[in-house]
CSV table of C-alpha atoms and ligand atoms in Angstrom, one decimal:
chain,number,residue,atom,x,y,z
A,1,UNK,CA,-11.8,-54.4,-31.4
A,2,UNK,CA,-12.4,-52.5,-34.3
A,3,UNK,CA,-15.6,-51.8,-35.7
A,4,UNK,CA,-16.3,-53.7,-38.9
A,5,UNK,CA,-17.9,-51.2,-41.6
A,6,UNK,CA,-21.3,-52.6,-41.1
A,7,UNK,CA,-21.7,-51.4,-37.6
A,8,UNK,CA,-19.7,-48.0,-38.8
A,9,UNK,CA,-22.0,-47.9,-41.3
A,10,UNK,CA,-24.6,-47.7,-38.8
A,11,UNK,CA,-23.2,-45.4,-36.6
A,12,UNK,CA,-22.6,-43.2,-39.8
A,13,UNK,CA,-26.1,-44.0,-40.8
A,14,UNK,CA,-27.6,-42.9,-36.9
A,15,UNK,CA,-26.1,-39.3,-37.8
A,16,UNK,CA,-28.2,-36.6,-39.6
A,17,UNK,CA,-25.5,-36.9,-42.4
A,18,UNK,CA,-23.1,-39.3,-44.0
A,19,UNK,CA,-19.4,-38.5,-43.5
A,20,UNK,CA,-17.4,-40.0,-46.7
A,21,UNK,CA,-15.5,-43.1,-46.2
A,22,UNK,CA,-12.6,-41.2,-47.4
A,23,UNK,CA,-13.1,-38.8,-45.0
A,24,UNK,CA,-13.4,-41.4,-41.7
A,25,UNK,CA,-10.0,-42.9,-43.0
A,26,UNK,CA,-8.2,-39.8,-43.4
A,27,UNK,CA,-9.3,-38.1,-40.3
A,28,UNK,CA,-7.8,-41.9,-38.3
A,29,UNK,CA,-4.4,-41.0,-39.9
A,30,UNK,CA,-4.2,-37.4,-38.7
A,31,UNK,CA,-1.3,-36.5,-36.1
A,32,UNK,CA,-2.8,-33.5,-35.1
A,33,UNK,CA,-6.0,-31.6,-35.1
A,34,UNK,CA,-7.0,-28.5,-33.9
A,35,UNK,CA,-10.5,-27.2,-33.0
A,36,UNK,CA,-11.8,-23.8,-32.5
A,37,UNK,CA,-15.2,-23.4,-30.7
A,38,UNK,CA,-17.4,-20.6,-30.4
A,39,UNK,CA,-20.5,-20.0,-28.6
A,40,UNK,CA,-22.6,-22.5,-30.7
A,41,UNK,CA,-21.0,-25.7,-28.8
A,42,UNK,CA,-22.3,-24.3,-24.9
A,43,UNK,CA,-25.5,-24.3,-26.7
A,44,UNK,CA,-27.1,-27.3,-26.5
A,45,UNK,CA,-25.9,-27.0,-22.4
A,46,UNK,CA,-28.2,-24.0,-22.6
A,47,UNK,CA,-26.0,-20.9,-22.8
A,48,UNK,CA,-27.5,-18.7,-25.4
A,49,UNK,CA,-25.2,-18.0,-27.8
A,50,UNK,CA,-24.3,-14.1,-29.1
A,51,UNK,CA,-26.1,-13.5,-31.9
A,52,UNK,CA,-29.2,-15.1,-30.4
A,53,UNK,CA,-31.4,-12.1,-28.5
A,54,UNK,CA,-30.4,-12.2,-24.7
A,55,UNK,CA,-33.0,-13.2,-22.4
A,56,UNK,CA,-35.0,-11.5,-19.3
A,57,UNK,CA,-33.6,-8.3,-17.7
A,58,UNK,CA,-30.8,-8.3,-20.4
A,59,UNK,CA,-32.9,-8.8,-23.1
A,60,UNK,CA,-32.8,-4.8,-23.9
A,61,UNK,CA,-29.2,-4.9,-23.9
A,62,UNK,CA,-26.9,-5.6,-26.5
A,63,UNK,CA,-23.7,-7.8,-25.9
A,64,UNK,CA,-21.3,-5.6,-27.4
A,65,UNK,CA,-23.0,-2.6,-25.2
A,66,UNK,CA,-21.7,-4.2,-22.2
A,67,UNK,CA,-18.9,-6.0,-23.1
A,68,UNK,CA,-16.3,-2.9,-23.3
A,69,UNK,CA,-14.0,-0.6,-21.2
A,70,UNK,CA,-16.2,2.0,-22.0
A,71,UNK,CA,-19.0,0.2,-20.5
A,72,UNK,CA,-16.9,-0.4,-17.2
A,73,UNK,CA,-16.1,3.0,-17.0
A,74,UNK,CA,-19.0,4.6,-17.7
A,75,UNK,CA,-21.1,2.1,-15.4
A,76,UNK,CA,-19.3,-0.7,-13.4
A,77,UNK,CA,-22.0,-1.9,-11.3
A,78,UNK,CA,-24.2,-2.7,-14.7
A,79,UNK,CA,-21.7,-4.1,-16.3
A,80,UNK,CA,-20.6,-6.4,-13.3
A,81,UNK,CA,-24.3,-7.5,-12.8
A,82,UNK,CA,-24.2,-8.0,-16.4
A,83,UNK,CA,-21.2,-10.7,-15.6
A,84,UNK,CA,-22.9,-12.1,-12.5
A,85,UNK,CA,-26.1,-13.1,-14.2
A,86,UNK,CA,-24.0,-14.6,-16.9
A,87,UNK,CA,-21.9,-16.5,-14.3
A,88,UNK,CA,-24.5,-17.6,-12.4
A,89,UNK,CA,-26.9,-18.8,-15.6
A,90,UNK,CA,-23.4,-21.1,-16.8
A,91,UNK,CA,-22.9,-22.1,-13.1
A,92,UNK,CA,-25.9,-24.0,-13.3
A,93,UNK,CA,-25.2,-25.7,-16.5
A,94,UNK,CA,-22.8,-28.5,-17.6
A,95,UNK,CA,-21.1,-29.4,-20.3
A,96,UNK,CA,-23.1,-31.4,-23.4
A,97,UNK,CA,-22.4,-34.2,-25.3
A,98,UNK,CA,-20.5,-31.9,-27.9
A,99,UNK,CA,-18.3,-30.6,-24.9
A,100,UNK,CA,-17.2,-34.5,-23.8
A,101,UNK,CA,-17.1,-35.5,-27.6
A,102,UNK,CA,-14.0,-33.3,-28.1
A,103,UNK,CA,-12.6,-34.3,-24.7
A,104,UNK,CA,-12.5,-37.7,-25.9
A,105,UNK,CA,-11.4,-36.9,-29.5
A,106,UNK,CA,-8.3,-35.2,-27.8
A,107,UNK,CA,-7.5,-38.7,-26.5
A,108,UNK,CA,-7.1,-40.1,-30.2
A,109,UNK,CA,-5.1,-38.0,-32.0
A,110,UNK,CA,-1.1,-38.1,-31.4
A,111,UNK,CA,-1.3,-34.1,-31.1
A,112,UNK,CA,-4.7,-32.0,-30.4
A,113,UNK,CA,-5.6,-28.3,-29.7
A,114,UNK,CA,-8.7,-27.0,-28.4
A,115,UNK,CA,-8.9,-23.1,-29.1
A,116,UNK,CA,-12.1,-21.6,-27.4
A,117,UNK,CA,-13.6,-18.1,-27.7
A,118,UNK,CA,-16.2,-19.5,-25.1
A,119,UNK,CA,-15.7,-17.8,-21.4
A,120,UNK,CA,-17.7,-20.6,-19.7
A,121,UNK,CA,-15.3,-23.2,-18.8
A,122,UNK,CA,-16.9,-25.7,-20.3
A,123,UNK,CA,-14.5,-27.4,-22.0
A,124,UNK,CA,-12.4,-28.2,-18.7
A,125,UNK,CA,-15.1,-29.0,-17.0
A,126,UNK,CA,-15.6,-31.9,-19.7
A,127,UNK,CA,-12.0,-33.0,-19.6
A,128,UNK,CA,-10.6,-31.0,-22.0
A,129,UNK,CA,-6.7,-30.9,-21.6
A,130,UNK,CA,-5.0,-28.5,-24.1
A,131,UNK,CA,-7.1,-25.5,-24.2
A,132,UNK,CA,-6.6,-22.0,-24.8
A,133,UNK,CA,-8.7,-19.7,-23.6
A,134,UNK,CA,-8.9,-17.3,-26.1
A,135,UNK,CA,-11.0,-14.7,-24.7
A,136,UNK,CA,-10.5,-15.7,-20.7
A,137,UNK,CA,-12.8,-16.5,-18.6
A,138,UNK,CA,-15.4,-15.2,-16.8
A,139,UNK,CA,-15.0,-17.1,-13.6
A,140,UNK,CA,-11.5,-15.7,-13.1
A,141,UNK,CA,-10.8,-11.9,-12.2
A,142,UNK,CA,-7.7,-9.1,-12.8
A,143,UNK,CA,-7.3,-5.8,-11.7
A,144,UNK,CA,-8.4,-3.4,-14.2
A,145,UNK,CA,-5.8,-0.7,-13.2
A,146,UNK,CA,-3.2,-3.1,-12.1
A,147,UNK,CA,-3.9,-5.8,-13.5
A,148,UNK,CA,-2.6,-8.5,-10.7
A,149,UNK,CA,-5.3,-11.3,-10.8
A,150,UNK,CA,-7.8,-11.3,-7.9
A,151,UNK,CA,-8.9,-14.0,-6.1
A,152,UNK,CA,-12.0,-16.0,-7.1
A,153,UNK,CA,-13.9,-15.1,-4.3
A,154,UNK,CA,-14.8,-11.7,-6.0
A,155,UNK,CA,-17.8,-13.8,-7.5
A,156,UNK,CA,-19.5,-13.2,-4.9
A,157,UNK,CA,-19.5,-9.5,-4.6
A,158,UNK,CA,-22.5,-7.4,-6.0
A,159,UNK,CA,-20.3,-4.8,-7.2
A,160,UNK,CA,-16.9,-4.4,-8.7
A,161,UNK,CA,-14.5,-5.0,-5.6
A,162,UNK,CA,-11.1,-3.0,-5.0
A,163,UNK,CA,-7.6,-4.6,-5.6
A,164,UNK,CA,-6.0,-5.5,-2.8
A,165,UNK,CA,-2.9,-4.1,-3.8
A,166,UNK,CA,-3.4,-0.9,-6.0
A,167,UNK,CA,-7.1,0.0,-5.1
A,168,UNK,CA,-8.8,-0.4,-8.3
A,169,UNK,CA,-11.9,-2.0,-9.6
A,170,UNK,CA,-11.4,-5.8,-10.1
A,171,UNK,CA,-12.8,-6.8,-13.5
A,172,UNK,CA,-13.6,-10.5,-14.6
A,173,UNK,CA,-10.5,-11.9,-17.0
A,174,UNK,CA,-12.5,-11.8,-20.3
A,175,UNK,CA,-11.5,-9.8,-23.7
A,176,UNK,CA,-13.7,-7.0,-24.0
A,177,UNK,CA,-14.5,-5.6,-27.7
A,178,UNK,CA,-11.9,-3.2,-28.6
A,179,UNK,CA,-9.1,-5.3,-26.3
A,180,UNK,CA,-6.1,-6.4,-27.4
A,181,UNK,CA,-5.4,-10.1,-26.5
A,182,UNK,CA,-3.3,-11.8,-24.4
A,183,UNK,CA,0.0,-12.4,-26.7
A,184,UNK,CA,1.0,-16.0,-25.5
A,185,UNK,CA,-2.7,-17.4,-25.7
A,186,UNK,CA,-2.8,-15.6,-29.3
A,187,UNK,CA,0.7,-17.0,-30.1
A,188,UNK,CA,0.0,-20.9,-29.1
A,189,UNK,CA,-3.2,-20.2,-31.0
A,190,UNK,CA,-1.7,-19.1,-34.2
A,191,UNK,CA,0.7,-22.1,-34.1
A,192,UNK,CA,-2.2,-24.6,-33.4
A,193,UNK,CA,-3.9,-23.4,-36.4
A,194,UNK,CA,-0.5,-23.5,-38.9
A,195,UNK,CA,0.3,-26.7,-37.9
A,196,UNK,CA,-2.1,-29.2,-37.9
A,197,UNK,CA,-3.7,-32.0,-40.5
A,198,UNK,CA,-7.6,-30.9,-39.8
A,199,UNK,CA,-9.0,-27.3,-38.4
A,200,UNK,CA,-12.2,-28.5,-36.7
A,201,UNK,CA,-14.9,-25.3,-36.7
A,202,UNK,CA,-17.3,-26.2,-34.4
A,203,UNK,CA,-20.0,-23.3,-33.6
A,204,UNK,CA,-18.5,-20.2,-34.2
A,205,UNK,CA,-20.2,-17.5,-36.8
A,206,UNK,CA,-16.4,-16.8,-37.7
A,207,UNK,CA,-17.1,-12.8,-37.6
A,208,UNK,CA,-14.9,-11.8,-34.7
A,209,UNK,CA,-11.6,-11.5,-35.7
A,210,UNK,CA,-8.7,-13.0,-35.0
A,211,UNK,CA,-10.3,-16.0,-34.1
A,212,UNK,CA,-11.7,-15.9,-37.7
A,213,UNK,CA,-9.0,-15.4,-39.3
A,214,UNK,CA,-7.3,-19.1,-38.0
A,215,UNK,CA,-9.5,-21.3,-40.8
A,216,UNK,CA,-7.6,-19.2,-43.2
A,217,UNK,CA,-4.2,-19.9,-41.8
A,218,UNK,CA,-5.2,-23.5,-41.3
A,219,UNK,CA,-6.2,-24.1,-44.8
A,220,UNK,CA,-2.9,-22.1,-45.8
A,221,UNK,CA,-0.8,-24.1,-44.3
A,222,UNK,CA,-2.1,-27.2,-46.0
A,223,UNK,CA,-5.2,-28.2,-42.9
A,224,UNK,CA,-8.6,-29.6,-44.2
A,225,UNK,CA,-11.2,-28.4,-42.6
A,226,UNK,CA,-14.5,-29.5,-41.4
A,227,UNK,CA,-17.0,-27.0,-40.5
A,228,UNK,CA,-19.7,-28.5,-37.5
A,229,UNK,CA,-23.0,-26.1,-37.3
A,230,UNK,CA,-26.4,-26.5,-38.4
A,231,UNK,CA,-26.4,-23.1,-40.2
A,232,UNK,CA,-23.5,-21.9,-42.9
A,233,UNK,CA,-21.1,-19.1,-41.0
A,234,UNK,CA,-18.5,-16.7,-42.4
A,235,UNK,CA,-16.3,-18.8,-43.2
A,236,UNK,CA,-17.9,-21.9,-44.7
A,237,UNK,CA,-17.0,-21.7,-48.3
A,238,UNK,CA,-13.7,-22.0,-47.5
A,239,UNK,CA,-14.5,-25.6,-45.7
A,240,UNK,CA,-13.6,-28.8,-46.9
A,241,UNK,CA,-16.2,-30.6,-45.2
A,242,UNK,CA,-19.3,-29.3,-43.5
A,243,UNK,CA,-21.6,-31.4,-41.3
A,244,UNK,CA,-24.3,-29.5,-40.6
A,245,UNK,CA,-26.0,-30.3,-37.5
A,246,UNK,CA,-25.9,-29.5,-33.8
A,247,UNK,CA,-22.3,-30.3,-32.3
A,248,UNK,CA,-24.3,-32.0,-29.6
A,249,UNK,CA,-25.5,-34.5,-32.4
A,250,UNK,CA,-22.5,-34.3,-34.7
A,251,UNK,CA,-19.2,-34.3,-32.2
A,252,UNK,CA,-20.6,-38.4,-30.7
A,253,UNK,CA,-21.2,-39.2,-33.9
A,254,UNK,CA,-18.2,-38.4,-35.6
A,255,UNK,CA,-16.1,-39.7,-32.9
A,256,UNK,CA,-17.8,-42.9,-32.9
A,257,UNK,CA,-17.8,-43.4,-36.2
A,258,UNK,CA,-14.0,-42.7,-36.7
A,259,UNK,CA,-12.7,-43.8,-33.5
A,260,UNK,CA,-15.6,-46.6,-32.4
A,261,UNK,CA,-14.6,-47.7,-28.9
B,1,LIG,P1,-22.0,-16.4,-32.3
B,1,LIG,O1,-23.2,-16.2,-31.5
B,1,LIG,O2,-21.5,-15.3,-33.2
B,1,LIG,O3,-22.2,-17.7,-33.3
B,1,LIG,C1,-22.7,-18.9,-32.7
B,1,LIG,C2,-22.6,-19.9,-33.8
B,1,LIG,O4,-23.0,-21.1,-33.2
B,1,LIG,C3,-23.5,-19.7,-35.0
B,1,LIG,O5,-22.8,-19.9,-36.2
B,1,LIG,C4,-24.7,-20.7,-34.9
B,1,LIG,O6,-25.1,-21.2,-36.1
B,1,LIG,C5,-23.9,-21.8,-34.2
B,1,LIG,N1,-24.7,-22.7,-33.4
B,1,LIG,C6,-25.9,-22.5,-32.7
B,1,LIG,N2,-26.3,-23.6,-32.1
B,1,LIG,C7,-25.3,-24.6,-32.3
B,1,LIG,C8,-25.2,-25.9,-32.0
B,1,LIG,N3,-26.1,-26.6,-31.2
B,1,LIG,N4,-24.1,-26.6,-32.4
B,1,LIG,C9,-23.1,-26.0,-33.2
B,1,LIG,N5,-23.2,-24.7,-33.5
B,1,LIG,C10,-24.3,-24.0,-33.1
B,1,LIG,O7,-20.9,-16.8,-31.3
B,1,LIG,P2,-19.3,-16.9,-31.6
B,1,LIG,O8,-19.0,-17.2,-33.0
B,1,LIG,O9,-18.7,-17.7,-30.6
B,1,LIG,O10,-16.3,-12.3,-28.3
B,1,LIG,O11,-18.9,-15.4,-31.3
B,1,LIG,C11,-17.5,-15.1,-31.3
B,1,LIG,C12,-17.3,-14.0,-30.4
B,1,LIG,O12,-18.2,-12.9,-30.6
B,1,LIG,C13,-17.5,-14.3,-28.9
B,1,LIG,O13,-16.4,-15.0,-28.3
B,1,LIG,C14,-17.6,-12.9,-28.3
B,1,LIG,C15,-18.5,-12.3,-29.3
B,1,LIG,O14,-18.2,-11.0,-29.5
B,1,LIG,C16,-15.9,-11.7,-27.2
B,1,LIG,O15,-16.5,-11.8,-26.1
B,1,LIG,C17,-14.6,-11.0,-27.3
């Protein structure tokens, strides 16, 4: 049974923000909407995101110090203890109320598309169906010479094990800076972007290109968009519609309040 507008109203009034009428009643006649997250939507399931300092034995390094073919080259071992600490800190979280918000929005919308720049698996682990995987993820593993994927199980190593097949170092399936991207998850991301009714932006700075460049191609091909973040990013003054507040808080909210149950 539909809500009637005085229990909407409610639900709109328990958020940190009011989202316009106009807004709620355009966003039930969308067809399809895509949504790109970034590090800001694991945050509330206690993943630091990568502009926030990193924590403990990492703290002295930077992200985009590790994160590179150089890095691997140079020093393998660091960089895959680097990835072990990181898999084992997401291992132990789950995914938040943001997470299962947009696992349920997928199932109201005709057509939906979840593009992530998050490695953590988050978004399948809260249901998610159509996601791309924009920068891989770090529980899955390739050979960096090679580059036939490698069983799971090299999770467990302490140090970057050999491929099977070729004899090189085995490197976790995540975009380094500097990599070029896979071409069919950049393709069905492109597409997502031009061809949907509203370009969700949920917790992403919107400095690392391309992913930043995909609000422009939304809103070029006709998208509104709807910024979700409790502080401005790169690309907000191109936004429609921001609701600024933790995608924890925000995603149940605006679910609720434009598809109540
Ligand atoms: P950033 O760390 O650059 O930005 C995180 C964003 O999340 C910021 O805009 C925060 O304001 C926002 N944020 C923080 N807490 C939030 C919350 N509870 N709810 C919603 N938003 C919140 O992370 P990304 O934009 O994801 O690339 O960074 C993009 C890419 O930069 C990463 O994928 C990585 C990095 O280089 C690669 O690894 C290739």
């Amino acid at each position: 049974m539909a809500a009637t507008d005085n229990s909407l109203s409610n639900t709109a009034s328990r958020l940190p923000f009011q989202i316009p009428e106009k807004l709620i009643h355009s966003l039930r006649q969308a067809q399809k909407i895509t949504a790109l997250t970034g590090a800001g939507i694991s945050a509330e399931s206690g993943i630091p995101t990568f502009r926030e300092a990193q924590s403990g034995l990492w703290a002295r390094y930077n992200p985009e110090d590790l994160a590179t073919p150089q890095a691997f080259e140079r020093d393998p071992d660091l960089v895959w203890r680097w990835y072990d600490w990181r898999r084992k800190l997401i291992a132990s979280t789950r995914p938040n109320p943001g997470h299962l918000a947009l696992a349920a929005l997928e199932q109201k919308v005709a057509q939906f598309a979840l593009i992530t720049q998050n490695v953590d698996g988050l978004h399948a682990a809260a249901g998610s169906q159509s996601i791309i995987e924009l920068h891989g993820n770090i529980f899955r593993f390739y050979c960096n010479r090679c580059r036939r994927p490698a069983p799971a199980s090299a999770a467990q190593a302490q140090s970057p094990p050999q491929c099977a097949y070729c004899r090189g170092m085995i490197r976790p399936d995540v975009v380094w800076f500097g990599e070029q991207l896979d071409a069919s998850r950049l393709d069905a991301a492109v597409k997502a972007a031009k061809s949907c009714d509203f370009f969700l932006l949920i917790g992403t700075s919107g400095f690392v290109q391309p992913a930043a460049s995909f609000p422009y191609l939304a809103s070029k091909a006709g998208a509104t968009l709807i910024e979700i973040n409790p502080a401005a990013s790169a690309v907000s003054t191109i936004v429609e519609h921001v609701l600024r507040g933790p995608a924890g808080e925000v995603l149940p909210g605006l679910v609720q309040t434009v598809w109540p149950a």
